[in-house]
mmCIF file of C-alpha atoms and ligand atoms in Angstrom:
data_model
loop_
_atom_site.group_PDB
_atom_site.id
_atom_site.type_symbol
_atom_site.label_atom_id
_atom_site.label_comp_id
_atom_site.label_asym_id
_atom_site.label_seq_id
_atom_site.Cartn_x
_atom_site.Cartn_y
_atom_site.Cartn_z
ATOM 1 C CA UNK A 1 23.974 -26.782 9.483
ATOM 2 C CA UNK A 2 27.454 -26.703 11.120
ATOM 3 C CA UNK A 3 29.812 -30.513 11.354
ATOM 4 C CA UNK A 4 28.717 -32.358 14.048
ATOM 5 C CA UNK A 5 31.134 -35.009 13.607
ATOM 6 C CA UNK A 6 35.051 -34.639 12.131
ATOM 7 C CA UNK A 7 37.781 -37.214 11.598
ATOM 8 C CA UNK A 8 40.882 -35.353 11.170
ATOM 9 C CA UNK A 9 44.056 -37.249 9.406
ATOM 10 C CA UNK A 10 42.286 -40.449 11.439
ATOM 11 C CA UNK A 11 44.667 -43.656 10.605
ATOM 12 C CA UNK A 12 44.333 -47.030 12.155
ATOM 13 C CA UNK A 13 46.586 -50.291 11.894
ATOM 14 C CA UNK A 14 46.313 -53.771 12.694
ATOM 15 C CA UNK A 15 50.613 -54.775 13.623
ATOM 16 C CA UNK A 16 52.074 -53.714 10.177
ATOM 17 C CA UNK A 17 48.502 -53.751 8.287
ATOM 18 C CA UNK A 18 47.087 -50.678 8.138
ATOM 19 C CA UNK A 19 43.544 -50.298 7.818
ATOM 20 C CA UNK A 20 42.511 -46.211 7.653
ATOM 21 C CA UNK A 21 44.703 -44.463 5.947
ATOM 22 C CA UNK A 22 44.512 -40.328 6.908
ATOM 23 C CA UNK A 23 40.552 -40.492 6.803
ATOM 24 C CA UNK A 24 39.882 -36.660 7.012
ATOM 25 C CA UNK A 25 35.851 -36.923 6.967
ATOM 26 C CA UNK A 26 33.612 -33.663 8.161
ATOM 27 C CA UNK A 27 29.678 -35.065 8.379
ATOM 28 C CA UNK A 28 27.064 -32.192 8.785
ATOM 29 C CA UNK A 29 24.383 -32.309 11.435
ATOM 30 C CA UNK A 30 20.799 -33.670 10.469
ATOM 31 C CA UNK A 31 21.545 -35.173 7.309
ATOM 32 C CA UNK A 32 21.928 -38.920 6.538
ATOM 33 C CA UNK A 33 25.545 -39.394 5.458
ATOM 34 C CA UNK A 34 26.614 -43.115 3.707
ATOM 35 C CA UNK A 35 29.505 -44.697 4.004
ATOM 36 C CA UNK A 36 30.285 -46.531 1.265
ATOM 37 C CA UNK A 37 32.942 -49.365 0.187
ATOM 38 C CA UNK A 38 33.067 -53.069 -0.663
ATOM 39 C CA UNK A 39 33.681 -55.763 2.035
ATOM 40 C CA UNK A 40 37.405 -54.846 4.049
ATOM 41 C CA UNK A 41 37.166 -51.280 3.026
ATOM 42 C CA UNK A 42 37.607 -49.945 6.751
ATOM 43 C CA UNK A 43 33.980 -49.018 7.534
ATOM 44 C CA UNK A 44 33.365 -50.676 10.516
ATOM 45 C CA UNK A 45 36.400 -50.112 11.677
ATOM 46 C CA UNK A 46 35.661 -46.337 11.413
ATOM 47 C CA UNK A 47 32.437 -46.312 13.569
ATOM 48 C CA UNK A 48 34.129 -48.618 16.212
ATOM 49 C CA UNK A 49 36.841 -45.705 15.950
ATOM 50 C CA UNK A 50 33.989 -43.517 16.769
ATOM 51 C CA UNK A 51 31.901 -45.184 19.506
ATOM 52 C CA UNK A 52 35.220 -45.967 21.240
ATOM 53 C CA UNK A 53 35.226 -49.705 20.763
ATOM 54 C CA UNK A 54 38.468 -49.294 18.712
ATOM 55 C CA UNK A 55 41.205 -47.160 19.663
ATOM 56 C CA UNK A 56 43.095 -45.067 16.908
ATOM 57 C CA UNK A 57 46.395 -44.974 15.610
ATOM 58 C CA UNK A 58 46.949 -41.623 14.963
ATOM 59 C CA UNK A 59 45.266 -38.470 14.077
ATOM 60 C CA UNK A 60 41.611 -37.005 16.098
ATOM 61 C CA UNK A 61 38.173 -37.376 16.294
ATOM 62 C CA UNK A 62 35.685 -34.239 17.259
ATOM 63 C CA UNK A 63 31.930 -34.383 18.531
ATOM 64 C CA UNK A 64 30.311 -30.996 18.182
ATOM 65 C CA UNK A 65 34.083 -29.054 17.939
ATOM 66 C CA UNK A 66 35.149 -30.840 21.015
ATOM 67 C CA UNK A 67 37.772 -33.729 20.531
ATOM 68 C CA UNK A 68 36.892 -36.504 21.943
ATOM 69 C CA UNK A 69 38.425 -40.013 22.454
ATOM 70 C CA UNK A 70 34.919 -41.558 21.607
ATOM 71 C CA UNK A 71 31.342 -40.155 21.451
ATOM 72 C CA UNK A 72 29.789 -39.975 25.094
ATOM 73 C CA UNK A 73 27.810 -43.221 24.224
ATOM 74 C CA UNK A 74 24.568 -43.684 25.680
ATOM 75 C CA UNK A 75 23.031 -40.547 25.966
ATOM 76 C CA UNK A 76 23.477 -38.642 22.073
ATOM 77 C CA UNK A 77 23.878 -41.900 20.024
ATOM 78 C CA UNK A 78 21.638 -44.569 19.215
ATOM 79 C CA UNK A 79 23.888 -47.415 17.837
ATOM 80 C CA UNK A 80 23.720 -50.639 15.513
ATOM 81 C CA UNK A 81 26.430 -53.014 15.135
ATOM 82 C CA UNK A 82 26.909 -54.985 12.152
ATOM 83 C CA UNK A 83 25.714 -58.276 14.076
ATOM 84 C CA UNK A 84 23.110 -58.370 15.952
ATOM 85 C CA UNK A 85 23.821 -58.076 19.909
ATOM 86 C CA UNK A 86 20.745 -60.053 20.918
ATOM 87 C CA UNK A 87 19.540 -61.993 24.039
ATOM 88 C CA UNK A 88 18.298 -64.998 22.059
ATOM 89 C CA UNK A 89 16.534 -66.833 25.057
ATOM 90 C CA UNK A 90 14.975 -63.578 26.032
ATOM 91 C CA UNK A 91 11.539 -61.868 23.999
ATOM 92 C CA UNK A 92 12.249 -58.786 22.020
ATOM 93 C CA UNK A 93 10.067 -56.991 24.383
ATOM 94 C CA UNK A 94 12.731 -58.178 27.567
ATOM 95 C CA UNK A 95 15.536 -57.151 25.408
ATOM 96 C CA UNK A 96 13.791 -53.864 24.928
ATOM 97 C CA UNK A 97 13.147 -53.511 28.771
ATOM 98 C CA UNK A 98 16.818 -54.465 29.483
ATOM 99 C CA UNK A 99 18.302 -52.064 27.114
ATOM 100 C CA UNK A 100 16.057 -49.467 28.178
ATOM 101 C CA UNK A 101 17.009 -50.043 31.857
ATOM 102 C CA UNK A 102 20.787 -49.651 30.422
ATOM 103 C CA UNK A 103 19.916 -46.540 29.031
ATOM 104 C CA UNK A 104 18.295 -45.130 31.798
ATOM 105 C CA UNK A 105 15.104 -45.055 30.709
ATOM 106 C CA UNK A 106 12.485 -44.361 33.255
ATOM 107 C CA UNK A 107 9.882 -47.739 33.814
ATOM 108 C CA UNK A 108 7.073 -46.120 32.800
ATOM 109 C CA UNK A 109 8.313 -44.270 29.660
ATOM 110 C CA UNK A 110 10.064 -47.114 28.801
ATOM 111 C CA UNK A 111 6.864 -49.385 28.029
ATOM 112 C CA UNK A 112 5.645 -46.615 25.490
ATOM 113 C CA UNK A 113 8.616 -45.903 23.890
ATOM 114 C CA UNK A 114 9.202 -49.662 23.213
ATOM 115 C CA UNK A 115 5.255 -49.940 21.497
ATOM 116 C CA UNK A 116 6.679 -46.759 19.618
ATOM 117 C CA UNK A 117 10.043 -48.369 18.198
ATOM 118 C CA UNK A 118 8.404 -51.542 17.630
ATOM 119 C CA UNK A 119 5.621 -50.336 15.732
ATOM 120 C CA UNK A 120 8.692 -48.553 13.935
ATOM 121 C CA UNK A 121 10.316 -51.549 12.534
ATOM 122 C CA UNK A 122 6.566 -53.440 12.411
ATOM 123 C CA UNK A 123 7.570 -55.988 14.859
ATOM 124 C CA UNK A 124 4.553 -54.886 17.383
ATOM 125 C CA UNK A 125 2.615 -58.083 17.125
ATOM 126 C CA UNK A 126 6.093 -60.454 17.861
ATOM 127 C CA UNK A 127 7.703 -58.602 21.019
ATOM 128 C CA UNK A 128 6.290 -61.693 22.681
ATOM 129 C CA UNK A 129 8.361 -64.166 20.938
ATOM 130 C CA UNK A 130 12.107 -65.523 22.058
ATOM 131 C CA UNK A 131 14.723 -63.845 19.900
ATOM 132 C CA UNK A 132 16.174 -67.161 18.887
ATOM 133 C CA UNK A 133 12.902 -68.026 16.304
ATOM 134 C CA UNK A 134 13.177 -64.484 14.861
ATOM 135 C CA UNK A 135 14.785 -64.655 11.343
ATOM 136 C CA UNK A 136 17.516 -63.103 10.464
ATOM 137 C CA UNK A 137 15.811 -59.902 9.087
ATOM 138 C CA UNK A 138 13.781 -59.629 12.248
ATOM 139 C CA UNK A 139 16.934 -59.584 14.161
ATOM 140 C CA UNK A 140 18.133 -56.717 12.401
ATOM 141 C CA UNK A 141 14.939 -54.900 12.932
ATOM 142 C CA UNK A 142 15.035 -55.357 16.179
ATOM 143 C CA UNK A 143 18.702 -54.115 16.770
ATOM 144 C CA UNK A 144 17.355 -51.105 15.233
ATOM 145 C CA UNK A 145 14.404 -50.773 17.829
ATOM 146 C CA UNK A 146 17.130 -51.099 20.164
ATOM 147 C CA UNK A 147 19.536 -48.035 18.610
ATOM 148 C CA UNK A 148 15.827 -46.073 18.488
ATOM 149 C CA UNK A 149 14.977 -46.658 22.398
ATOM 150 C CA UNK A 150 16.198 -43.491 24.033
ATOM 151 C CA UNK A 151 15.640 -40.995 21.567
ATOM 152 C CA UNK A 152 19.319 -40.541 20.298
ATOM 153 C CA UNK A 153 20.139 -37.440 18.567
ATOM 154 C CA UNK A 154 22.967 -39.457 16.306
ATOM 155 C CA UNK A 155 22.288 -42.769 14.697
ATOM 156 C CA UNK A 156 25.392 -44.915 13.876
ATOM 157 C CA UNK A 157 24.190 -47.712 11.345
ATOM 158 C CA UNK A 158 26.218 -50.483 10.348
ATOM 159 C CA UNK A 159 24.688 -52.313 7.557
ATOM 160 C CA UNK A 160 21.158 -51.787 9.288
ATOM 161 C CA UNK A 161 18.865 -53.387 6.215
ATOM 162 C CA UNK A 162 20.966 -56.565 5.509
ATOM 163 C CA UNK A 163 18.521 -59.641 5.384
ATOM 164 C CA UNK A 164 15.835 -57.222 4.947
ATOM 165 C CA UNK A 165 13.239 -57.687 2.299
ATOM 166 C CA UNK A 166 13.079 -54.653 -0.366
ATOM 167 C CA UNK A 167 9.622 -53.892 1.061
ATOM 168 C CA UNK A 168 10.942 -53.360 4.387
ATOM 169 C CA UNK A 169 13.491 -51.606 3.459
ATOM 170 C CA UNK A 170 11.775 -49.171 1.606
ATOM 171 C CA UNK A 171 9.582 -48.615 5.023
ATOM 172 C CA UNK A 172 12.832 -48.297 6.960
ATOM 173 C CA UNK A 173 14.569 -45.770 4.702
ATOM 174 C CA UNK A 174 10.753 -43.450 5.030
ATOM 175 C CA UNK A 175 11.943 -43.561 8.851
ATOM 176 C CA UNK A 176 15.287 -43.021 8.888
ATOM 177 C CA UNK A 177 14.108 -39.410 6.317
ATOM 178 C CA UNK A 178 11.727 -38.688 9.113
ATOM 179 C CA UNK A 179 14.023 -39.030 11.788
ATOM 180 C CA UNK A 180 16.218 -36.527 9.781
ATOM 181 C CA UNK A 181 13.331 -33.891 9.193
ATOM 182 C CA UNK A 182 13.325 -34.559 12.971
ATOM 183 C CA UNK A 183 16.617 -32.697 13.488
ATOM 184 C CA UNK A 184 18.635 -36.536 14.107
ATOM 185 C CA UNK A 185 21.941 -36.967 12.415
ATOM 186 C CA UNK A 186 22.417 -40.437 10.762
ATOM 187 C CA UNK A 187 25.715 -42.281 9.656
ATOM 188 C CA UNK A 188 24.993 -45.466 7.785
ATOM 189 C CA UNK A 189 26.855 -47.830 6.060
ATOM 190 C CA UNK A 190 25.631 -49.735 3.094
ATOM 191 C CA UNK A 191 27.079 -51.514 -0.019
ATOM 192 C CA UNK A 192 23.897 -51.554 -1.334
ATOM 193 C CA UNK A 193 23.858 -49.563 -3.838
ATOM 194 C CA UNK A 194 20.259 -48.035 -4.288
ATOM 195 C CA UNK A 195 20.445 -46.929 0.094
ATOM 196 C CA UNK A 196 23.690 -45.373 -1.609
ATOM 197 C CA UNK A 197 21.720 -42.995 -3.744
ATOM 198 C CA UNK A 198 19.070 -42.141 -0.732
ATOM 199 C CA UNK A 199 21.933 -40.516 1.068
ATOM 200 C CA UNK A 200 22.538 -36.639 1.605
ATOM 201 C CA UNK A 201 25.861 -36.876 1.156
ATOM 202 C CA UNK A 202 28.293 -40.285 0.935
ATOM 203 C CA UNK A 203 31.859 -41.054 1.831
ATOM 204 C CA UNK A 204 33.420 -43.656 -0.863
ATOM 205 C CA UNK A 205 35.648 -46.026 1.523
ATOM 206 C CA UNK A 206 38.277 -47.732 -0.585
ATOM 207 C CA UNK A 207 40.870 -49.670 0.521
ATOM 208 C CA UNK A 208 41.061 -47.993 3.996
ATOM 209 C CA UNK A 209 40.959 -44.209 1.516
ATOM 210 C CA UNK A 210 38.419 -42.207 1.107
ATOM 211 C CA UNK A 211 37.969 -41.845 -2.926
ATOM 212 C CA UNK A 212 35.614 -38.923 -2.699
ATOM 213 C CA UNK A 213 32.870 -37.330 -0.754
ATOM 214 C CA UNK A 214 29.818 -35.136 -1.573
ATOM 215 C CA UNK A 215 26.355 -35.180 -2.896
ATOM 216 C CA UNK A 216 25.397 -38.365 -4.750
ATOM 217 C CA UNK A 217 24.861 -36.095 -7.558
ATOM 218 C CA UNK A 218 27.918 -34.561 -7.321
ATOM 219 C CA UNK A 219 29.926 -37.587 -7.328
ATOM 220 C CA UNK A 220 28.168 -39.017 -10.016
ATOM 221 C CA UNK A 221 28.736 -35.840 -12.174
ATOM 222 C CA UNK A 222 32.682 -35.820 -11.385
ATOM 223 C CA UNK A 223 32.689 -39.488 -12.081
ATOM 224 C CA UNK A 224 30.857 -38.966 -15.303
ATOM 225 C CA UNK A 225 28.940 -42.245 -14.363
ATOM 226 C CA UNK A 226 25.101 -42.588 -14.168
ATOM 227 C CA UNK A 227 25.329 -45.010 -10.949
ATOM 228 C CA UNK A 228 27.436 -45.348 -7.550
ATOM 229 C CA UNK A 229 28.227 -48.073 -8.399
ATOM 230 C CA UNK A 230 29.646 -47.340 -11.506
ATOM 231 C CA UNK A 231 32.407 -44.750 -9.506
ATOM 232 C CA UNK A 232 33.847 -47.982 -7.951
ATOM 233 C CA UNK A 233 34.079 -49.616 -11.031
ATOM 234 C CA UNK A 234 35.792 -47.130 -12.357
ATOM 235 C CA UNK A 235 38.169 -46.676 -9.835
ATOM 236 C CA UNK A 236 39.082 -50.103 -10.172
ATOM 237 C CA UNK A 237 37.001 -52.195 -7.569
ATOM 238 C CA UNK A 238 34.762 -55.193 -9.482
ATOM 239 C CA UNK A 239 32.424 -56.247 -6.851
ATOM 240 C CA UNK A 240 31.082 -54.583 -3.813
HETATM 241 N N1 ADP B 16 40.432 -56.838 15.018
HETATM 242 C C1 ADP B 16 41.053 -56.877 13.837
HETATM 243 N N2 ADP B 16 42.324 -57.347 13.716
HETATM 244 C C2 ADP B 16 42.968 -57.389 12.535
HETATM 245 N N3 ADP B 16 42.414 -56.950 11.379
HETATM 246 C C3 ADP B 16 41.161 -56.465 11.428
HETATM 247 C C4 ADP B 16 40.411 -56.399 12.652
HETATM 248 N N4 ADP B 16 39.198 -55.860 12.383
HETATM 249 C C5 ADP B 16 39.196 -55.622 11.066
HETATM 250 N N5 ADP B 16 40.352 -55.968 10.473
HETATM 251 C C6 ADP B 16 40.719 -55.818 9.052
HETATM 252 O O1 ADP B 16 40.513 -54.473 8.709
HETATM 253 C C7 ADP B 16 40.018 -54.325 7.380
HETATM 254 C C8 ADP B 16 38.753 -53.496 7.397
HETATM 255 O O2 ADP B 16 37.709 -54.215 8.035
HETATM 256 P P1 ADP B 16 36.279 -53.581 8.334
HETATM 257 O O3 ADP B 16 36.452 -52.264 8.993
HETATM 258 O O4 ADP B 16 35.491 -54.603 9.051
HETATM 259 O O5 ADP B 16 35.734 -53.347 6.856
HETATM 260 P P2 ADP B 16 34.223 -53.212 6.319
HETATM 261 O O6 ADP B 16 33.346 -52.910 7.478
HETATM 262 O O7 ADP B 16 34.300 -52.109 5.310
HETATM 263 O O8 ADP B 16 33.900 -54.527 5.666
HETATM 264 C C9 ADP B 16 39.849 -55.737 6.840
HETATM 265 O O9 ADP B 16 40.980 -56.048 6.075
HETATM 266 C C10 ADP B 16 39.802 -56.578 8.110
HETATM 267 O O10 ADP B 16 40.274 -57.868 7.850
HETATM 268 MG MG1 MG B 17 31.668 -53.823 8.153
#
């Protein structure tokens, strides 16, 4: 299981605030890596480093041992922005079809796959209804159906479960394992701290600094805590 994606010395500022500081970050193929930090942290900023929709300061950024400016977007990666990107006068099923169309998704295969990603995140019976009276956790559900459309090999999460009932989520997380046993590479972010402990393998974002990266377990152990969350306590932050 080789790195499919790797930051290298990867620092961003905003003017004279900087942001990432030398984020060197390797994240293995088919797994389901976290990236973790309280609110400001830098994560967002990251992915949008990643998908292109932020340009970096300094340092590089390599898809599959090539170095790329950005990963070539709509064909390997499937992604979900922190807010919702919705057409709220249109039905989820129109937003479907339009994305779909974006993505180049053939008419026919298109009306299938959407029945498929909305049975995914159990919206099937509501594709008919206008965005704008879908609740907020709806919404994010159906961003996700929208990251799922064309089959991406790499998921890029940002905060995907937020409004989402612990039910839900639970159902969400089963998919997101079997789109790993699948062979699908998935980078979410979370400051939940339970999604946290469902991960492969985490990155701890602090202050624009990665404060350590492995195996939940592992961190855990070298903390010499029994929770995540405890790690970021003890390196000083108080809430998440
Ligand atoms: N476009 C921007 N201009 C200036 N500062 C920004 C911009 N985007 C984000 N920031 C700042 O960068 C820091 C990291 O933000 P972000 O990546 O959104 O963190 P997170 O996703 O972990 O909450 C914050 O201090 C935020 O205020
Ligand atoms: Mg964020």
């Amino acid at each position: 299981m080789g790195t499919i994606i790797d930051f290298k010395d990867v620092s961003k500022s905003y003017g004279h605030h900087p942001v990432l500081n030398q984020i060197n970050l390797a994240i293995p193929s088919s797994e389901i890596f976290g990236l973790i930090g309280p609110s400001g942290s830098g994560k967002t900023t990251l992915i949008k480093i990643l998908i292109g929709l932020e340009s970096l300061s300094k340092g590089e950024v390599s898809f599959k041992d090539e170095k790329i400016k950005a990963i070539p977007f709509f064909k390997k990666i499937g992604y979900m922005a922190q807010s919702d990107a919705l057409y709220e006068e249109l039905t989820a099923q129109e937003n479907l079809h339009f994305f779909g169309s974006l993505y180049g998704i053939k008419k026919k295969d298109r009306n299938r796959r959407i029945e498929e990603v909305m049975k995914t995140v159990d919206l099937l019976d509501h594709r008919k209804k206008p965005v704008h009276l879908y609740s907020g956790g709806m919404k994010r559900r159906l961003s996700l159906a929208i990251a799922l459309l064309h089959d991406p090999e790499v998921l890029i999460l940002d905060e995907p479960t937020v409004g989402i009932d612990p039910v839900l989520r639970k159902e969400i997380w089963e998919q997101f394992q079997k789109l790993k046993e699948q062979g699908r590479t998935l980078l979410i972010t979370t400051h939940v701290m339970d999604e946290a402990e469902r991960c492969d393998r985490l990155a701890l974002l602090r202050d624009g600094r990665i404060i350590a990266t492995e195996k939940p377990e592992t961190i855990k152990e070298s903390f010499q805590v029994s929770s995540i969350e405890e790690v970021f306590l003890k390196s000083g932050v108080s809430s998440l």
